[in-house]
Short mmCIF file of C-alpha atoms in Angstrom, two decimals:
data_model
loop_
_atom_site.label_atom_id
_atom_site.label_comp_id
_atom_site.label_asym_id
_atom_site.label_seq_id
_atom_site.Cartn_x
_atom_site.Cartn_y
_atom_site.Cartn_z
CA MET A 17 -60.89 55.61 31.06
CA THR A 18 -62.65 56.17 34.39
CA ALA A 19 -61.88 59.02 36.76
CA HIS A 20 -60.46 56.47 39.20
CA GLU A 21 -58.11 55.06 36.54
CA THR A 22 -57.04 58.57 35.60
CA LYS A 23 -56.25 59.40 39.22
CA GLU A 24 -54.34 56.14 39.71
CA GLY A 25 -52.38 56.84 36.52
CA THR A 26 -51.46 60.33 37.69
CA VAL A 27 -50.28 58.99 41.05
CA ALA A 28 -48.20 56.32 39.32
CA PHE A 29 -46.58 58.94 37.07
CA LEU A 30 -45.80 61.32 39.94
CA THR A 31 -44.29 58.43 41.91
CA ALA A 32 -42.05 57.49 38.99
CA ARG A 33 -41.26 61.08 37.98
CA PRO A 34 -37.93 61.51 39.85
CA ARG A 35 -36.63 58.30 38.26
CA LEU A 36 -37.89 59.33 34.82
CA PHE A 37 -36.26 62.76 35.10
CA ALA A 38 -32.98 61.16 36.21
CA ALA A 39 -33.02 58.94 33.13
CA ALA A 40 -33.97 61.70 30.70
CA TYR A 41 -31.42 64.16 32.10
CA ARG A 42 -28.61 61.61 31.82
CA MET A 43 -29.68 60.69 28.30
CA LEU A 44 -29.96 64.27 27.04
CA GLY A 45 -27.74 66.36 29.33
CA THR A 46 -30.25 69.21 29.50
CA VAL A 47 -32.83 70.05 32.16
CA SER A 48 -35.24 71.71 29.72
CA ASP A 49 -35.26 68.81 27.25
CA ALA A 50 -35.70 66.32 30.10
CA GLU A 51 -38.74 68.25 31.34
CA ASP A 52 -40.21 68.28 27.81
CA ILE A 53 -39.69 64.52 27.52
CA LEU A 54 -41.53 63.98 30.79
CA GLN A 55 -44.50 66.00 29.54
CA ASP A 56 -44.67 63.84 26.41
CA THR A 57 -44.32 60.71 28.53
CA PHE A 58 -47.27 61.76 30.68
CA LEU A 59 -49.43 62.44 27.61
CA ARG A 60 -48.70 58.99 26.22
CA TRP A 61 -49.25 57.42 29.62
CA GLN A 62 -52.71 58.94 29.82
CA THR A 63 -53.84 56.98 26.75
CA ALA A 64 -52.00 53.73 27.59
CA PRO A 65 -54.17 50.61 28.16
CA ARG A 66 -53.81 50.17 31.93
CA LYS A 67 -54.91 46.52 31.96
CA ASP A 68 -51.76 45.58 30.02
CA VAL A 69 -49.39 47.39 32.43
CA GLN A 70 -48.05 45.27 35.29
CA ASP A 71 -45.13 47.57 36.20
CA PRO A 72 -46.08 51.26 35.74
CA THR A 73 -42.59 52.58 36.51
CA GLY A 74 -40.95 50.18 34.06
CA TYR A 75 -43.53 51.00 31.42
CA LEU A 76 -43.02 54.74 31.90
CA LEU A 77 -39.23 54.32 31.80
CA ARG A 78 -39.53 52.53 28.45
CA ILE A 79 -41.63 55.39 27.04
CA THR A 80 -39.12 57.95 28.34
CA THR A 81 -36.17 56.04 26.90
CA ARG A 82 -37.73 55.77 23.44
CA LEU A 83 -38.61 59.47 23.41
CA CYS A 84 -35.04 60.32 24.45
CA LEU A 85 -33.61 58.18 21.64
CA ASP A 86 -35.71 60.11 19.14
CA GLN A 87 -34.59 63.40 20.69
CA LEU A 88 -30.92 62.39 20.53
CA LYS A 89 -31.05 62.10 16.74
CA SER A 90 -31.58 65.84 16.40
CA ALA A 91 -29.48 66.68 19.47
CA ARG A 92 -26.37 65.05 17.98
CA VAL A 93 -26.72 67.20 14.86
CA ARG A 94 -26.96 70.34 17.02
CA ARG A 95 -23.87 69.31 19.03
CA GLU A 96 -21.82 68.97 15.85
CA THR A 97 -22.43 72.64 15.02
CA TYR A 98 -22.34 73.93 18.61
CA PRO A 99 -20.05 77.00 19.01
CA GLY A 100 -17.10 76.11 21.26
CA GLU A 101 -17.24 73.51 24.01
CA TRP A 102 -20.50 71.82 25.05
CA LEU A 103 -21.25 71.22 28.72
CA PRO A 104 -24.43 69.69 30.16
CA GLU A 105 -26.95 72.03 31.75
CA PRO A 106 -26.02 72.42 35.44
CA LEU A 107 -28.33 70.58 37.79
CA LEU A 108 -28.73 71.96 41.31
CA THR A 109 -28.17 69.21 43.89
CA GLU A 110 -28.57 69.49 47.65
CA ASP A 111 -25.09 68.22 48.47
CA ALA A 112 -22.30 66.07 47.11
CA THR A 113 -23.11 62.98 49.18
CA GLU A 114 -26.58 62.40 47.73
CA GLN A 115 -25.07 61.57 44.35
CA LEU A 116 -23.20 58.43 45.44
CA ASP A 117 -25.92 56.10 44.17
CA HIS A 118 -27.28 58.31 41.41
CA ASP A 119 -24.35 59.99 39.74
CA VAL A 120 -25.15 63.07 37.65
CA SER A 121 -21.58 64.40 37.62
CA VAL A 122 -20.35 66.44 34.68
CA ALA A 123 -17.66 63.81 34.13
CA LEU A 124 -20.26 61.06 33.72
CA LEU A 125 -22.44 63.16 31.44
CA LEU A 126 -19.46 64.06 29.24
CA ALA A 127 -18.47 60.39 29.12
CA LEU A 128 -22.02 59.50 28.06
CA GLU A 129 -21.68 62.01 25.21
CA THR A 130 -19.03 59.75 23.65
CA LEU A 131 -21.50 56.85 23.41
CA SER A 132 -24.00 56.08 20.69
CA PRO A 133 -27.63 56.68 21.71
CA LEU A 134 -28.27 52.93 22.05
CA GLU A 135 -25.08 52.40 24.09
CA ARG A 136 -26.08 55.25 26.35
CA ALA A 137 -29.58 53.87 26.87
CA ALA A 138 -28.39 50.31 27.54
CA PHE A 139 -25.73 51.47 29.99
CA LEU A 140 -28.07 53.75 31.93
CA LEU A 141 -30.93 51.27 32.09
CA HIS A 142 -28.68 48.41 33.24
CA ASP A 143 -25.83 49.97 35.24
CA ILE A 144 -27.57 53.00 36.71
CA PHE A 145 -31.19 51.88 37.03
CA ASP A 146 -30.60 48.13 37.54
CA GLY A 147 -32.86 47.08 34.68
CA SER A 148 -32.82 43.50 33.43
CA TYR A 149 -31.62 42.77 29.90
CA ASP A 150 -35.09 41.41 29.12
CA ASP A 151 -36.65 44.77 29.99
CA ILE A 152 -33.92 46.65 28.12
CA SER A 153 -34.50 44.43 25.10
CA THR A 154 -38.16 45.47 25.11
CA ALA A 155 -37.33 49.16 25.57
CA LEU A 156 -34.72 49.28 22.79
CA ASN A 157 -36.32 46.75 20.46
CA ARG A 158 -33.06 44.79 20.31
CA SER A 159 -32.18 41.25 21.29
CA ARG A 160 -31.12 40.49 24.84
CA GLU A 161 -27.58 39.65 23.71
CA ALA A 162 -27.33 42.83 21.64
CA CYS A 163 -28.33 44.89 24.69
CA ARG A 164 -25.75 43.10 26.83
CA GLN A 165 -23.04 43.94 24.28
CA LEU A 166 -24.19 47.55 24.04
CA ALA A 167 -23.99 47.94 27.83
CA ALA A 168 -20.59 46.23 28.01
CA ARG A 169 -19.07 48.50 25.34
CA ALA A 170 -20.52 51.57 27.01
CA ARG A 171 -19.24 50.46 30.42
CA ARG A 172 -15.68 50.15 29.15
CA LYS A 173 -15.76 53.62 27.58
CA VAL A 174 -17.25 55.24 30.68
CA GLN A 175 -14.72 53.58 33.00
CA GLU A 176 -11.88 54.95 30.86
CA LEU A 177 -13.21 58.52 30.96
CA ARG A 178 -14.83 58.77 34.37
CA PRO A 179 -12.47 60.04 37.11
CA GLU A 180 -12.36 59.06 40.74
CA ARG A 181 -14.95 60.69 42.98
CA PRO A 182 -13.84 64.13 44.22
CA SER A 183 -12.85 64.80 47.82
CA ASP A 184 -15.09 65.43 50.81
CA PRO A 185 -17.77 68.19 50.73
CA GLU A 186 -16.36 70.28 53.60
CA GLN A 187 -13.00 70.60 51.92
CA GLY A 188 -14.85 71.29 48.68
CA ARG A 189 -16.59 74.34 50.07
CA GLU A 190 -13.43 75.87 51.50
CA ILE A 191 -11.46 75.36 48.29
CA THR A 192 -14.30 76.49 46.01
CA GLU A 193 -14.95 79.75 47.83
CA ALA A 194 -11.21 80.47 48.03
CA PHE A 195 -10.89 79.79 44.30
CA PHE A 196 -13.79 82.05 43.41
CA ARG A 197 -12.48 84.94 45.49
CA ALA A 198 -8.94 84.56 44.17
CA SER A 199 -10.01 84.21 40.54
CA ARG A 200 -12.21 87.30 40.63
CA THR A 201 -9.78 89.51 42.56
CA GLY A 202 -6.71 88.50 40.56
CA ASP A 203 -4.91 86.79 43.46
CA THR A 204 -2.49 84.73 41.37
CA GLU A 205 -0.49 83.55 44.38
CA ALA A 206 -3.57 82.02 46.00
CA LEU A 207 -4.69 80.46 42.72
CA THR A 208 -1.29 78.84 42.26
CA GLN A 209 -1.74 77.04 45.58
CA LEU A 210 -5.27 75.92 44.72
CA LEU A 211 -4.79 74.59 41.19
CA ALA A 212 -3.30 71.23 40.26
CA GLN A 213 -0.39 71.33 37.82
CA ASP A 214 -2.49 69.57 35.15
CA VAL A 215 -5.73 71.47 35.82
CA GLN A 216 -8.21 71.78 32.95
CA LEU A 217 -10.73 74.55 32.36
CA ILE A 218 -13.75 74.05 30.10
CA SER A 219 -16.19 76.90 29.51
CA ASP A 220 -19.46 76.90 27.57
CA GLY A 221 -20.88 80.14 26.20
CA GLY A 222 -22.82 78.56 23.36
CA GLY A 223 -22.03 81.53 21.14
CA LYS A 224 -24.25 83.67 23.38
CA ALA A 225 -21.77 84.72 26.08
CA MET A 226 -18.02 85.26 26.37
CA ALA A 227 -16.19 81.95 26.92
CA ALA A 228 -13.03 80.16 25.83
CA LEU A 229 -13.73 78.31 22.59
CA ASN A 230 -11.37 75.46 23.47
CA PRO A 231 -10.39 73.73 26.73
CA ILE A 232 -7.44 75.29 28.58
CA TYR A 233 -4.86 72.82 29.86
CA GLY A 234 -2.22 73.34 32.55
CA ARG A 235 -1.89 75.62 35.56
CA ASP A 236 0.13 78.37 33.84
CA LYS A 237 -2.36 78.79 31.00
CA VAL A 238 -5.34 78.70 33.36
CA LEU A 239 -3.67 81.34 35.56
CA ARG A 240 -3.16 83.63 32.57
CA PHE A 241 -6.76 83.15 31.49
CA MET A 242 -8.05 83.89 35.00
CA ALA A 243 -5.85 86.98 35.28
CA GLY A 244 -7.36 88.34 32.07
CA ILE A 245 -10.90 87.76 33.34
CA ALA A 246 -10.11 89.46 36.67
CA ARG A 247 -8.70 92.52 34.89
CA LYS A 248 -11.75 92.72 32.66
CA PHE A 249 -13.98 92.94 35.72
CA ALA A 250 -11.70 95.31 37.67
CA ASN A 251 -10.44 92.65 40.12
CA THR A 252 -13.64 92.78 42.16
CA LEU A 253 -16.11 90.19 43.40
CA PRO A 254 -19.58 90.25 41.83
CA LYS A 255 -22.32 91.62 44.07
CA ARG A 256 -24.49 88.50 43.77
CA TRP A 257 -22.96 85.07 44.26
CA ARG A 258 -23.46 81.99 46.42
CA TYR A 259 -21.92 78.61 47.10
CA CYS A 260 -23.95 75.55 46.10
CA HIS A 261 -23.63 72.07 44.60
CA LEU A 262 -24.15 71.46 40.91
CA ASN A 263 -24.21 67.90 39.62
CA GLY A 264 -22.87 66.78 42.99
CA LEU A 265 -19.82 69.06 42.70
CA PRO A 266 -18.92 72.09 44.83
CA ALA A 267 -19.88 75.15 42.81
CA VAL A 268 -20.59 78.87 42.72
CA LEU A 269 -23.50 80.64 41.07
CA ASN A 270 -23.02 84.32 40.35
CA GLN A 271 -24.47 87.19 38.40
CA ALA A 272 -21.56 88.43 36.30
CA GLU A 273 -20.95 92.08 35.59
CA ASP A 274 -22.15 91.59 32.01
CA GLY A 275 -25.51 90.36 33.35
CA ILE A 276 -24.87 86.68 32.59
CA LEU A 277 -25.85 84.09 35.21
CA GLN A 278 -22.71 81.98 35.50
CA ALA A 279 -22.28 78.50 37.00
CA THR A 280 -18.78 77.35 37.99
CA SER A 281 -18.24 73.85 39.37
CA LEU A 282 -15.02 72.14 40.39
CA GLU A 283 -13.52 68.69 40.56
CA ILE A 284 -11.04 68.49 43.43
CA THR A 285 -8.44 65.74 43.63
CA ASN A 286 -6.01 65.34 46.53
CA GLY A 287 -6.81 68.83 47.80
CA ARG A 288 -6.18 70.58 44.46
CA ILE A 289 -8.57 71.72 41.73
CA SER A 290 -8.21 69.36 38.77
CA LYS A 291 -11.19 70.41 36.60
CA ILE A 292 -13.06 73.71 36.25
CA TYR A 293 -16.41 73.76 34.46
CA VAL A 294 -17.83 77.19 33.62
CA THR A 295 -21.29 77.42 32.06
CA ARG A 296 -22.24 80.87 30.73
CA ASN A 297 -24.71 80.02 27.98
CA PRO A 298 -27.85 81.82 29.26
CA ASN A 299 -30.07 79.10 27.78
CA LYS A 300 -28.40 76.61 30.13
CA THR A 301 -28.42 78.64 33.34
CA ARG A 302 -31.76 80.47 33.31
CA HIS A 303 -33.46 77.69 35.31
CA LEU A 304 -31.00 78.47 38.14
CA ALA A 305 -32.01 82.12 38.56
CA GLY A 306 -34.25 81.35 41.53
CA ALA A 307 -31.40 79.55 43.28
CA LEU A 308 -29.27 82.68 43.20
CA ASP A 309 -32.06 84.71 44.80
#
């Protein structure tokens, strides 16, 4: 391969990289694994016969998809033995509005977790990345009709589990900061006004940090849980925390008193908090350390 071909190949990969990362992250639910997949994709791309490639981005997306399918085989085994609840690795996003066309919400990623690897790939390639069934057939090594059925089954499951899009970003910031202050200072009265009656709290410690092993359902139970956390940390705000957006949701990053970098993101429906996602597994938040600084 000539130096010119190598340079053209590198440019093609860098151009396609955001799309490849988006696909890998949605397939795997982890930032670190998605980055590893992209490195492997680039290595394979370097040795690919360029004369046979008419659509570099499509070719690269097929490589990425196949690598992700292989990765999912071992990932599903790890999920079955994962301590407590599993949440996707938080992804820092600039704001909530940029995710309208490229959803990376926690709700979508959790819905994708209920799909088989092939269903997940077919759904993402067709519904998210607008791929044709002919291209998907090539990527998955399945017939066109089989890919259509895979995508249709996945679509039905995702539509059942995926909630409506949360409320506007400005309201999200006000509610999120009020929630964080109230939850850390033990202000139960304020929390009662902020939480929906059927609020759910899901926390992920991965066996490496303190977290609830099971989801907590209902305002009263969430209030009791929050009160216990506030007492543990002397009803004070942490010294280091900031508002941000994670996976298109209003969120707070903070350095907890036990040294753990914690990510808390919220789904807000009709002005009330309906879902609380708390990620405390240090393996899942370490890539966010620079964002807190």
